Coordinates of C-alpha atoms in Angstrom, one line a residue:
Chain S
X1382 CA 55.9 -20.1 -5.8
X1383 CA 58.8 -18.9 -8.0
X1384 CA 61.0 -21.9 -6.9
X1385 CA 58.4 -24.5 -8.2
X1386 CA 58.7 -23.1 -11.7
X1387 CA 60.9 -25.5 -13.6
X1388 CA 62.2 -22.8 -15.9
X1389 CA 63.7 -21.0 -13.0
X1390 CA 65.7 -24.0 -12.1
X1391 CA 67.6 -24.0 -15.3
X1392 CA 70.6 -21.7 -15.6
X1393 CA 70.3 -18.0 -16.0
X1394 CA 72.0 -18.1 -19.4
X1395 CA 69.5 -20.6 -20.6
X1396 CA 66.6 -18.6 -19.2
X1397 CA 67.9 -15.5 -20.9
X1398 CA 68.2 -17.4 -24.2
X1399 CA 64.6 -18.6 -23.9
X1400 CA 63.4 -15.2 -23.1
X1401 CA 65.4 -13.7 -26.0
X1402 CA 63.7 -16.3 -28.4
X1403 CA 60.3 -15.0 -27.3
X1404 CA 59.3 -17.5 -24.7
X1405 CA 56.7 -15.6 -22.7
X1406 CA 57.2 -17.6 -19.4
X1407 CA 60.9 -17.0 -19.6
X1408 CA 60.4 -13.3 -20.2
X1409 CA 58.0 -13.1 -17.3
X1410 CA 60.4 -14.8 -15.0
X1411 CA 63.3 -12.6 -16.0
X1412 CA 61.2 -9.5 -15.7
X1413 CA 60.0 -10.5 -12.2
X1414 CA 63.5 -11.3 -11.1
X1415 CA 65.1 -8.1 -12.2
X1416 CA 62.2 -5.8 -11.4
X1417 CA 63.3 -4.8 -7.9
X1418 CA 66.7 -3.7 -9.3
X1419 CA 65.2 -1.9 -12.2
X1420 CA 62.8 0.0 -10.0
X1421 CA 65.5 1.0 -7.7
X1422 CA 67.5 2.4 -10.6
X1423 CA 64.5 4.2 -12.0
X1424 CA 63.4 5.7 -8.6
X1425 CA 66.8 6.8 -7.9
X1426 CA 67.5 8.5 -11.1
X1427 CA 64.0 10.1 -11.7
X1428 CA 62.8 13.3 -10.1
X1429 CA 59.1 12.4 -10.3
X1430 CA 56.8 9.4 -9.9
X1431 CA 55.7 9.6 -13.6
X1432 CA 59.3 9.8 -14.8
X1433 CA 60.3 6.8 -12.5
X1434 CA 57.4 4.7 -13.8
X1435 CA 58.3 5.5 -17.4
X1436 CA 62.0 4.9 -16.9
X1437 CA 61.3 1.6 -15.2
X1438 CA 59.0 0.5 -18.0
X1439 CA 61.5 1.6 -20.6
X1440 CA 64.5 0.0 -18.8
X1441 CA 62.8 -3.3 -18.1
X1442 CA 61.8 -3.5 -21.9
X1443 CA 65.4 -2.9 -22.8
X1444 CA 66.6 -5.7 -20.4
X1445 CA 64.2 -8.1 -22.1
X1446 CA 65.3 -7.0 -25.5
X1447 CA 69.0 -7.5 -24.6
X1448 CA 68.6 -11.0 -23.2
X1449 CA 70.4 -12.5 -26.1
X1450 CA 73.5 -10.7 -24.9
X1451 CA 73.6 -12.2 -21.5
X1452 CA 76.7 -14.4 -21.1
X1453 CA 76.5 -15.2 -17.4
X1454 CA 79.6 -13.3 -16.5
X1455 CA 77.7 -11.6 -13.7
X1456 CA 74.5 -12.3 -12.0
X1457 CA 71.3 -11.8 -14.1
X1458 CA 70.3 -9.0 -11.6
X1459 CA 73.5 -7.2 -11.9
X1460 CA 73.7 -7.4 -15.6
X1461 CA 70.1 -6.2 -15.8
X1462 CA 70.8 -3.3 -13.5
X1463 CA 73.5 -2.1 -15.7
X1464 CA 71.3 -2.3 -18.9
X1465 CA 68.5 -0.8 -17.0
X1466 CA 70.7 2.1 -15.7
X1467 CA 71.8 2.9 -19.2
X1468 CA 68.3 2.7 -20.6
X1469 CA 66.9 4.8 -17.8
X1470 CA 69.5 7.4 -18.1
X1471 CA 68.9 7.7 -21.8
X1472 CA 65.1 7.8 -21.4
X1473 CA 65.2 10.5 -18.8
X1474 CA 67.6 12.5 -20.7
X1475 CA 65.4 12.4 -23.8
X1476 CA 62.4 13.2 -21.8
X1477 CA 64.1 16.2 -20.3
X1478 CA 65.2 17.4 -23.6
X1479 CA 61.8 17.1 -25.0
X1480 CA 60.2 18.9 -22.1
X1481 CA 62.7 21.7 -21.7
X1482 CA 63.8 22.6 -25.2
X1483 CA 66.7 25.0 -25.2
X1484 CA 67.7 24.0 -21.8
X1485 CA 71.1 25.3 -20.7
X1486 CA 74.1 23.0 -20.3
X1487 CA 73.3 20.2 -17.8
X1488 CA 76.0 21.3 -15.4
X1489 CA 74.4 24.7 -15.0
X1490 CA 70.7 23.8 -15.2
X1491 CA 68.7 23.2 -12.1
X1492 CA 67.3 19.7 -12.1
X1493 CA 63.9 20.4 -10.6
X1494 CA 61.1 20.9 -13.0
X1495 CA 57.9 22.7 -12.1
X1496 CA 54.9 20.7 -11.3
X1497 CA 54.2 17.9 -8.8
X1498 CA 57.4 16.2 -7.8
X1499 CA 58.4 13.8 -5.2
X1500 CA 59.2 16.5 -2.8
X1501 CA 55.5 17.3 -2.7
X1502 CA 54.8 13.8 -1.5
X1503 CA 57.6 12.7 0.8
X1504 CA 59.2 14.0 3.9
X1505 CA 62.3 16.0 3.1
X1506 CA 65.0 13.5 2.7
X1507 CA 67.9 12.6 0.4
X1508 CA 65.7 12.6 -2.7
X1509 CA 64.5 16.1 -2.0
X1510 CA 68.0 17.4 -1.6
X1511 CA 69.2 15.6 -4.6
X1512 CA 66.4 17.3 -6.6
X1513 CA 68.0 20.6 -5.9
X1514 CA 71.2 19.7 -7.7
X1515 CA 72.0 20.1 -11.3
X1516 CA 71.2 17.0 -13.3
X1517 CA 74.7 15.9 -14.1
X1518 CA 75.8 16.1 -10.5
X1519 CA 72.7 14.3 -9.3
X1520 CA 73.1 11.4 -11.8
X1521 CA 76.8 11.0 -11.0
X1522 CA 76.1 11.0 -7.2
X1523 CA 73.2 8.5 -7.5
X1524 CA 75.0 6.2 -9.9
X1525 CA 78.2 6.1 -7.6
X1526 CA 76.8 6.3 -4.1
X1527 CA 73.3 4.8 -4.4
X1528 CA 73.8 2.3 -7.2
X1529 CA 77.3 1.5 -6.4
X1530 CA 79.0 2.0 -9.8
X1531 CA 82.7 2.8 -9.9
X1532 CA 84.0 6.1 -11.1
X1533 CA 85.0 4.4 -14.4
X1534 CA 81.6 2.8 -14.8
X1535 CA 79.9 6.1 -14.0
X1536 CA 82.0 7.7 -16.8
X1537 CA 81.1 5.0 -19.3
X1538 CA 77.4 5.2 -18.4
X1539 CA 77.2 8.9 -18.7
X1540 CA 79.6 9.3 -21.6
X1541 CA 82.0 11.6 -19.9
X1542 CA 85.6 11.2 -18.8
X1543 CA 86.4 9.9 -15.2
X1544 CA 87.8 13.2 -14.4
X1545 CA 84.5 14.9 -15.2
X1546 CA 82.8 12.3 -13.0
X1547 CA 85.2 13.1 -10.1
X1548 CA 84.5 16.8 -10.5
X1549 CA 80.7 16.2 -10.5
X1550 CA 80.8 14.0 -7.5
X1551 CA 82.9 16.6 -5.7
X1552 CA 80.7 19.5 -6.5
X1553 CA 77.5 17.5 -6.0
X1554 CA 78.5 16.3 -2.5
X1555 CA 79.7 19.8 -1.5
X1556 CA 76.3 21.2 -2.6
X1557 CA 74.4 18.5 -0.9
X1558 CA 76.2 19.0 2.4
X1559 CA 75.7 22.7 2.2
X1560 CA 71.9 22.2 1.7
X1561 CA 71.9 19.7 4.7
X1562 CA 73.9 22.0 7.0
X1563 CA 71.8 25.0 6.2
X1564 CA 68.6 23.2 7.0
X1565 CA 70.1 21.7 10.2
X1566 CA 70.7 25.3 11.2
X1567 CA 67.5 26.8 10.1
X1568 CA 65.2 23.9 9.6
X1569 CA 63.5 22.4 6.5
X1570 CA 61.5 24.9 4.5
X1571 CA 58.0 23.4 4.6
X1572 CA 57.6 20.6 7.0
X1573 CA 58.5 22.3 10.3
X1574 CA 57.0 25.6 9.6
X1575 CA 53.8 24.0 8.5
X1576 CA 53.6 22.1 11.9
X1577 CA 54.5 25.1 13.9
X1578 CA 51.8 27.1 12.2
X1579 CA 49.3 24.6 13.2
Chain U
X906 CA 58.7 14.7 13.3
X907 CA 59.1 11.8 11.0
X908 CA 61.9 13.1 8.9
X909 CA 64.6 10.6 8.0
X910 CA 67.4 10.3 10.5
X911 CA 70.2 10.5 8.1
X912 CA 69.5 12.7 5.1
X913 CA 72.4 11.1 3.2
X914 CA 71.4 7.6 3.6
X915 CA 72.4 6.4 0.1
X916 CA 71.8 2.7 0.5
X917 CA 68.0 3.0 0.8
X918 CA 67.5 5.5 -2.1
X919 CA 65.1 4.0 -4.5
X920 CA 64.0 1.1 -2.3
X921 CA 60.7 2.5 -1.1
X922 CA 57.8 2.7 -3.6
X923 CA 56.9 6.2 -4.6
X924 CA 53.5 7.6 -3.9
X925 CA 51.1 6.9 -6.8
X926 CA 53.6 4.7 -8.8
X927 CA 52.4 2.0 -11.1
X928 CA 52.1 -1.2 -9.2
X929 CA 54.5 -4.1 -10.1
X930 CA 51.9 -6.2 -11.7
X931 CA 50.6 -3.5 -14.0
X932 CA 54.2 -2.5 -14.9
X933 CA 55.1 -6.1 -15.7
X934 CA 52.0 -6.7 -17.7
X935 CA 52.6 -3.5 -19.7
X936 CA 56.3 -4.4 -20.4
X937 CA 55.6 -8.1 -21.3
X938 CA 52.8 -6.9 -23.6
X939 CA 55.3 -4.8 -25.5
X940 CA 58.1 -7.4 -25.2
X941 CA 56.3 -9.7 -27.6
X942 CA 59.2 -9.4 -30.1
X943 CA 58.8 -13.2 -30.7
X944 CA 55.7 -15.3 -30.8
X945 CA 54.5 -17.0 -27.6
X946 CA 56.0 -20.2 -26.4
X947 CA 52.9 -22.3 -27.3
X948 CA 53.4 -21.6 -31.0
X949 CA 54.0 -24.8 -32.9
X950 CA 56.9 -23.3 -34.8
X951 CA 58.7 -20.7 -32.8
X952 CA 60.5 -18.0 -34.8
X953 CA 62.2 -14.7 -34.1
X954 CA 60.0 -12.7 -36.5
X955 CA 58.6 -9.6 -34.9
X956 CA 55.0 -9.1 -34.3
X957 CA 54.5 -6.7 -37.2
X958 CA 55.8 -9.2 -39.6
X959 CA 52.9 -11.5 -39.1
X960 CA 50.3 -9.5 -41.1
X961 CA 52.9 -9.1 -43.8
X962 CA 53.5 -12.9 -44.0
X963 CA 49.7 -13.2 -44.0
X964 CA 49.3 -10.8 -46.9
X965 CA 52.1 -12.5 -48.9
X966 CA 50.6 -15.9 -48.5
X967 CA 47.2 -14.6 -49.5
X968 CA 48.6 -12.8 -52.5
X969 CA 50.5 -15.9 -53.6
X970 CA 47.3 -17.9 -53.3
X971 CA 45.4 -15.3 -55.3
X972 CA 47.9 -15.3 -58.1
X973 CA 48.0 -19.1 -58.2
X974 CA 44.2 -19.2 -58.3
X975 CA 44.2 -16.7 -61.2
X976 CA 46.7 -18.7 -63.2
X977 CA 45.0 -22.0 -62.8
X978 CA 41.4 -20.8 -62.9
X979 CA 40.8 -21.0 -66.7
X980 CA 42.3 -24.5 -66.8
X981 CA 40.3 -25.7 -63.9
X982 CA 37.2 -24.2 -65.3
X983 CA 37.7 -26.1 -68.6
X984 CA 38.6 -29.2 -66.9
X985 CA 35.5 -29.1 -64.8
X986 CA 33.1 -28.0 -67.6
X987 CA 34.4 -30.6 -70.1
X988 CA 32.8 -31.0 -73.4
X989 CA 29.4 -29.7 -72.4
X990 CA 31.0 -26.4 -71.5
X991 CA 32.8 -26.2 -74.8
X992 CA 29.5 -25.8 -76.5
X993 CA 28.5 -23.2 -74.0
X994 CA 31.6 -21.3 -74.6
X995 CA 31.5 -21.4 -78.4
X996 CA 28.6 -19.1 -78.8
X997 CA 30.4 -16.3 -77.0
X998 CA 33.1 -16.3 -79.8
X999 CA 31.9 -13.5 -82.0
X1000 CA 33.9 -14.1 -85.2
X1001 CA 32.3 -16.3 -87.8
X1002 CA 35.7 -18.1 -88.5
X1003 CA 36.0 -19.0 -84.9
X1004 CA 32.4 -20.1 -84.7
X1005 CA 32.8 -22.3 -87.8
X1006 CA 36.0 -23.8 -86.5
X1007 CA 34.3 -24.6 -83.2
X1008 CA 31.3 -26.1 -84.8
X1009 CA 33.5 -28.3 -87.0
X1010 CA 35.6 -29.3 -84.2
X1011 CA 32.6 -30.0 -82.0
X1012 CA 30.9 -32.1 -84.7
X1013 CA 33.9 -34.1 -86.1
X1014 CA 36.5 -34.6 -83.4
X1015 CA 35.5 -37.0 -80.7
X1016 CA 37.3 -36.4 -77.5
X1017 CA 37.3 -37.6 -73.9
X1018 CA 34.7 -35.5 -72.2
X1019 CA 37.0 -34.0 -69.6
X1020 CA 40.0 -33.4 -71.7
X1021 CA 40.1 -30.4 -74.0
X1022 CA 41.4 -30.8 -77.6
X1023 CA 44.9 -29.3 -78.1
X1024 CA 43.7 -26.5 -80.3
X1025 CA 40.7 -25.7 -78.2
X1026 CA 42.4 -23.2 -75.8
X1027 CA 43.7 -21.2 -78.7
X1028 CA 40.2 -21.0 -80.3
X1029 CA 38.1 -20.4 -77.1
X1030 CA 40.4 -18.6 -74.7
X1031 CA 42.9 -16.9 -76.8
X1032 CA 45.8 -15.8 -74.7
X1033 CA 45.7 -12.1 -75.6
X1034 CA 41.9 -11.9 -76.0
X1035 CA 40.1 -9.0 -77.6
X1036 CA 37.5 -7.7 -75.3
X1037 CA 34.7 -8.6 -77.7
X1038 CA 35.9 -12.2 -78.1
X1039 CA 36.0 -13.1 -74.5
X1040 CA 33.1 -13.7 -72.1
X1041 CA 32.6 -11.2 -69.4
X1042 CA 33.3 -13.6 -66.6
X1043 CA 36.8 -14.3 -68.1
X1044 CA 37.7 -10.7 -67.9
X1045 CA 37.3 -10.5 -64.2
X1046 CA 40.5 -12.3 -63.1
X1047 CA 42.9 -10.0 -65.1
X1048 CA 41.2 -7.0 -63.7
X1049 CA 41.5 -8.3 -60.2
X1050 CA 45.0 -9.2 -60.4
X1051 CA 46.7 -5.8 -60.0
X1052 CA 44.5 -4.9 -57.2
X1053 CA 45.8 -7.7 -54.8
X1054 CA 49.2 -6.2 -54.2
X1055 CA 47.6 -3.0 -53.1
X1056 CA 46.5 -4.6 -49.9
X1057 CA 47.4 -2.5 -46.7
X1058 CA 51.2 -2.2 -46.1
X1059 CA 52.3 -3.3 -42.6
X1060 CA 52.1 -0.6 -40.0
X1061 CA 55.5 0.7 -38.7
X1062 CA 56.4 -0.3 -35.2
X1063 CA 54.7 1.6 -32.3
X1064 CA 57.9 3.5 -31.4
X1065 CA 58.4 4.8 -34.9
X1066 CA 54.7 6.0 -35.0
X1067 CA 55.1 7.5 -31.7
X1068 CA 58.3 9.4 -32.7
X1069 CA 56.6 10.4 -35.9
X1070 CA 53.8 12.0 -34.0
X1071 CA 56.2 13.7 -31.6
X1072 CA 58.2 15.1 -34.5
X1073 CA 55.0 16.4 -36.0
X1074 CA 54.1 18.0 -32.7
X1075 CA 57.6 19.6 -32.4
X1076 CA 57.0 20.9 -36.0
X1077 CA 53.6 22.3 -34.7
X1078 CA 51.8 20.0 -37.2
X1079 CA 48.9 19.2 -34.9
X1080 CA 47.0 17.3 -37.6
X1081 CA 50.0 15.2 -38.6
X1082 CA 50.5 14.3 -35.0
X1083 CA 46.9 13.4 -34.6
X1084 CA 47.1 11.2 -37.7
X1085 CA 50.2 9.4 -36.5
X1086 CA 48.6 8.9 -33.0
X1087 CA 45.5 7.6 -34.4
X1088 CA 47.4 5.2 -36.7
X1089 CA 49.3 4.0 -33.6
X1090 CA 46.1 3.3 -31.8
X1091 CA 44.8 1.3 -34.8
X1092 CA 48.0 -0.6 -35.4
X1093 CA 49.2 -1.3 -31.8
X1094 CA 46.1 -0.8 -29.7
X1095 CA 47.4 -2.6 -26.6
X1096 CA 50.9 -1.1 -26.6
X1097 CA 52.1 1.3 -23.9
X1098 CA 52.8 3.7 -26.8
X1099 CA 49.1 3.5 -27.6
X1100 CA 48.2 4.5 -24.0
X1101 CA 50.7 7.5 -24.2
X1102 CA 49.0 8.4 -27.5
X1103 CA 45.6 8.5 -25.7
X1104 CA 46.9 11.2 -23.6
X1105 CA 48.4 13.2 -26.4
X1106 CA 45.3 12.8 -28.4
X1107 CA 43.2 14.0 -25.5
X1108 CA 45.3 17.2 -25.2
X1109 CA 45.2 17.7 -29.0
X1110 CA 41.5 17.3 -29.3
X1111 CA 40.9 19.5 -26.3
X1112 CA 43.1 22.2 -27.8
X1113 CA 41.3 21.8 -31.1
X1114 CA 37.9 22.4 -29.4
X1115 CA 36.7 18.9 -29.6
X1116 CA 36.1 18.1 -25.9
X1117 CA 34.0 15.1 -26.7
X1118 CA 36.8 13.3 -28.5
X1119 CA 39.2 14.4 -25.8
X1120 CA 37.1 12.9 -23.1
X1121 CA 36.8 9.6 -24.9
X1122 CA 40.6 9.4 -25.1
X1123 CA 41.1 10.2 -21.4
X1124 CA 38.3 7.7 -20.5
X1125 CA 40.0 5.1 -22.6
X1126 CA 43.3 5.7 -21.0
X1127 CA 41.8 5.5 -17.4
X1128 CA 39.8 2.4 -18.4
X1129 CA 43.0 0.6 -19.3
X1130 CA 45.8 -0.2 -16.9
X1131 CA 46.1 3.5 -16.2
X1132 CA 49.8 4.1 -15.9
X1133 CA 52.2 6.9 -15.2
X1134 CA 50.0 9.6 -16.5
X1135 CA 46.9 8.6 -14.7
X1136 CA 46.9 11.8 -12.8
X1137 CA 47.3 13.9 -16.0
X1138 CA 44.4 11.9 -17.5
X1139 CA 42.1 12.6 -14.6
X1140 CA 42.9 16.3 -14.9
X1141 CA 42.4 16.3 -18.7
X1142 CA 39.1 14.5 -18.2
X1143 CA 38.1 17.4 -15.8
X1144 CA 39.0 19.9 -18.4
X1145 CA 37.1 18.0 -21.1
X1146 CA 34.0 17.8 -18.9
X1147 CA 34.2 21.5 -18.2
X1148 CA 34.5 22.2 -21.9
X1149 CA 31.5 20.1 -22.6
X1150 CA 29.4 21.9 -19.9
X1151 CA 28.8 18.7 -18.0
X1152 CA 29.0 20.4 -14.7
X1153 CA 27.6 17.7 -12.5
X1154 CA 30.1 15.1 -13.9
X1155 CA 32.9 17.7 -13.6
X1156 CA 32.1 18.3 -9.9
X1157 CA 32.2 14.6 -9.3
X1158 CA 35.5 14.2 -11.1
X1159 CA 37.0 17.1 -9.2
X1160 CA 36.0 15.7 -5.9
X1161 CA 37.4 12.3 -6.7
X1162 CA 40.6 13.9 -7.8
X1163 CA 41.0 16.1 -4.7
X1164 CA 40.1 13.1 -2.6
X1165 CA 42.8 10.9 -4.3
X1166 CA 45.5 13.6 -4.5
X1167 CA 44.8 16.1 -1.6
X1168 CA 48.4 17.5 -1.8
X1169 CA 48.3 18.2 -5.6
X1170 CA 49.6 21.5 -6.8
X1171 CA 46.2 21.8 -8.6
X1172 CA 44.3 21.7 -5.4
X1173 CA 43.8 25.4 -5.1
X1174 CA 42.6 25.9 -8.7
X1175 CA 40.3 22.8 -8.5
X1176 CA 38.9 23.8 -5.2
X1177 CA 38.0 27.2 -6.5
X1178 CA 36.3 25.6 -9.5
X1179 CA 34.5 23.2 -7.1
X1180 CA 33.3 26.2 -5.0
X1181 CA 32.0 27.9 -8.1
X1182 CA 30.2 24.8 -9.3
X1183 CA 28.5 24.4 -5.9

């Protein structure tokens, strides 16, 4: 269905230009094409479903508003993912600041917030472990390992030096492995014990 | 055991949809709704003016038309009324000199019917008229003129209004926040910010002891596309129903909520309330 659309046959630059000029169809096509990448970015970076939805919405909007800057140097999807990542990071950071006024420095503060989180809904996996890391370490790990950004790119996206990124990655990975090893020894806190109890 | 085989499988992180997340179609619709920074493609003359600029342009055009009308109205009136109207206008002139001059002019100077004499405007519609010398209907346009520019100023963008409301909330100014949220609802009713405002208004109204208003906001949120805060809206709705004493509706709402979200952290509290209601 998508291929039959004549607008999609035109080059990505032309498409982005049309979208930037307010062409609703072009905007819809761009949004549909980049949505999977935007959602992956938002889901990876957010710690709750609500945050992920908000971040995806915010990031997608930012992509559409930035269409006039697309030059075709990279694919539309990759370009959009970068903009979405920056927008999602900004949005999540703002939300966190708002919800936890007076929070300690990001490197020290635990990332998990009270209330319903993904860990309540999913089997314990990477996301759950990530949720136990400080925010800055988690972002660095997700950006580098899950979203494939280089050290320099992560540094640019998070406004810190590459050395700081290296430190966060090292500490984050170590903490992550520690959590995993511990659970491999003693088992996951909720799922196994709940099943045994039954 | 259905736990993932590799807990550090980075490649698939973020690929699977999250439970309860907004579906793609709703998300796209919400975003495209907000992305209307330019007019739709079927507009005859596409421009890059933002949506909020349209009412401003409309107001400017209307104002210009009103000013033009006011400036031209006396001349058109005279041109349309012609000679017959001259006679009708003359009796309104109170001063005897003006009346004599008008009578003399009317009797002696033959003119084409639709074309006023050169001196007539000065005699009949003096440029700075004294209130007594000008008919009542001629006073109306100058009185109207200053009122036109006072038409409603354009509403700020939705983001600005939302930030204003949030700033007011941070400053513990609940009424200021409520005003900003309500203005946002009026100015940008279909925006995602307005949906978020519904939630905040629900909470504010509930805190202010106005559960009926809170309920209407939560209902409005849930009637729409729902969104990220659907679960919170359902909880808010339950609280509002409880505050209103609508126990039957509250019970139904709790049952529906628990059915939809059996693992919710609110389950214990809600189940206890449900038991009390039964």
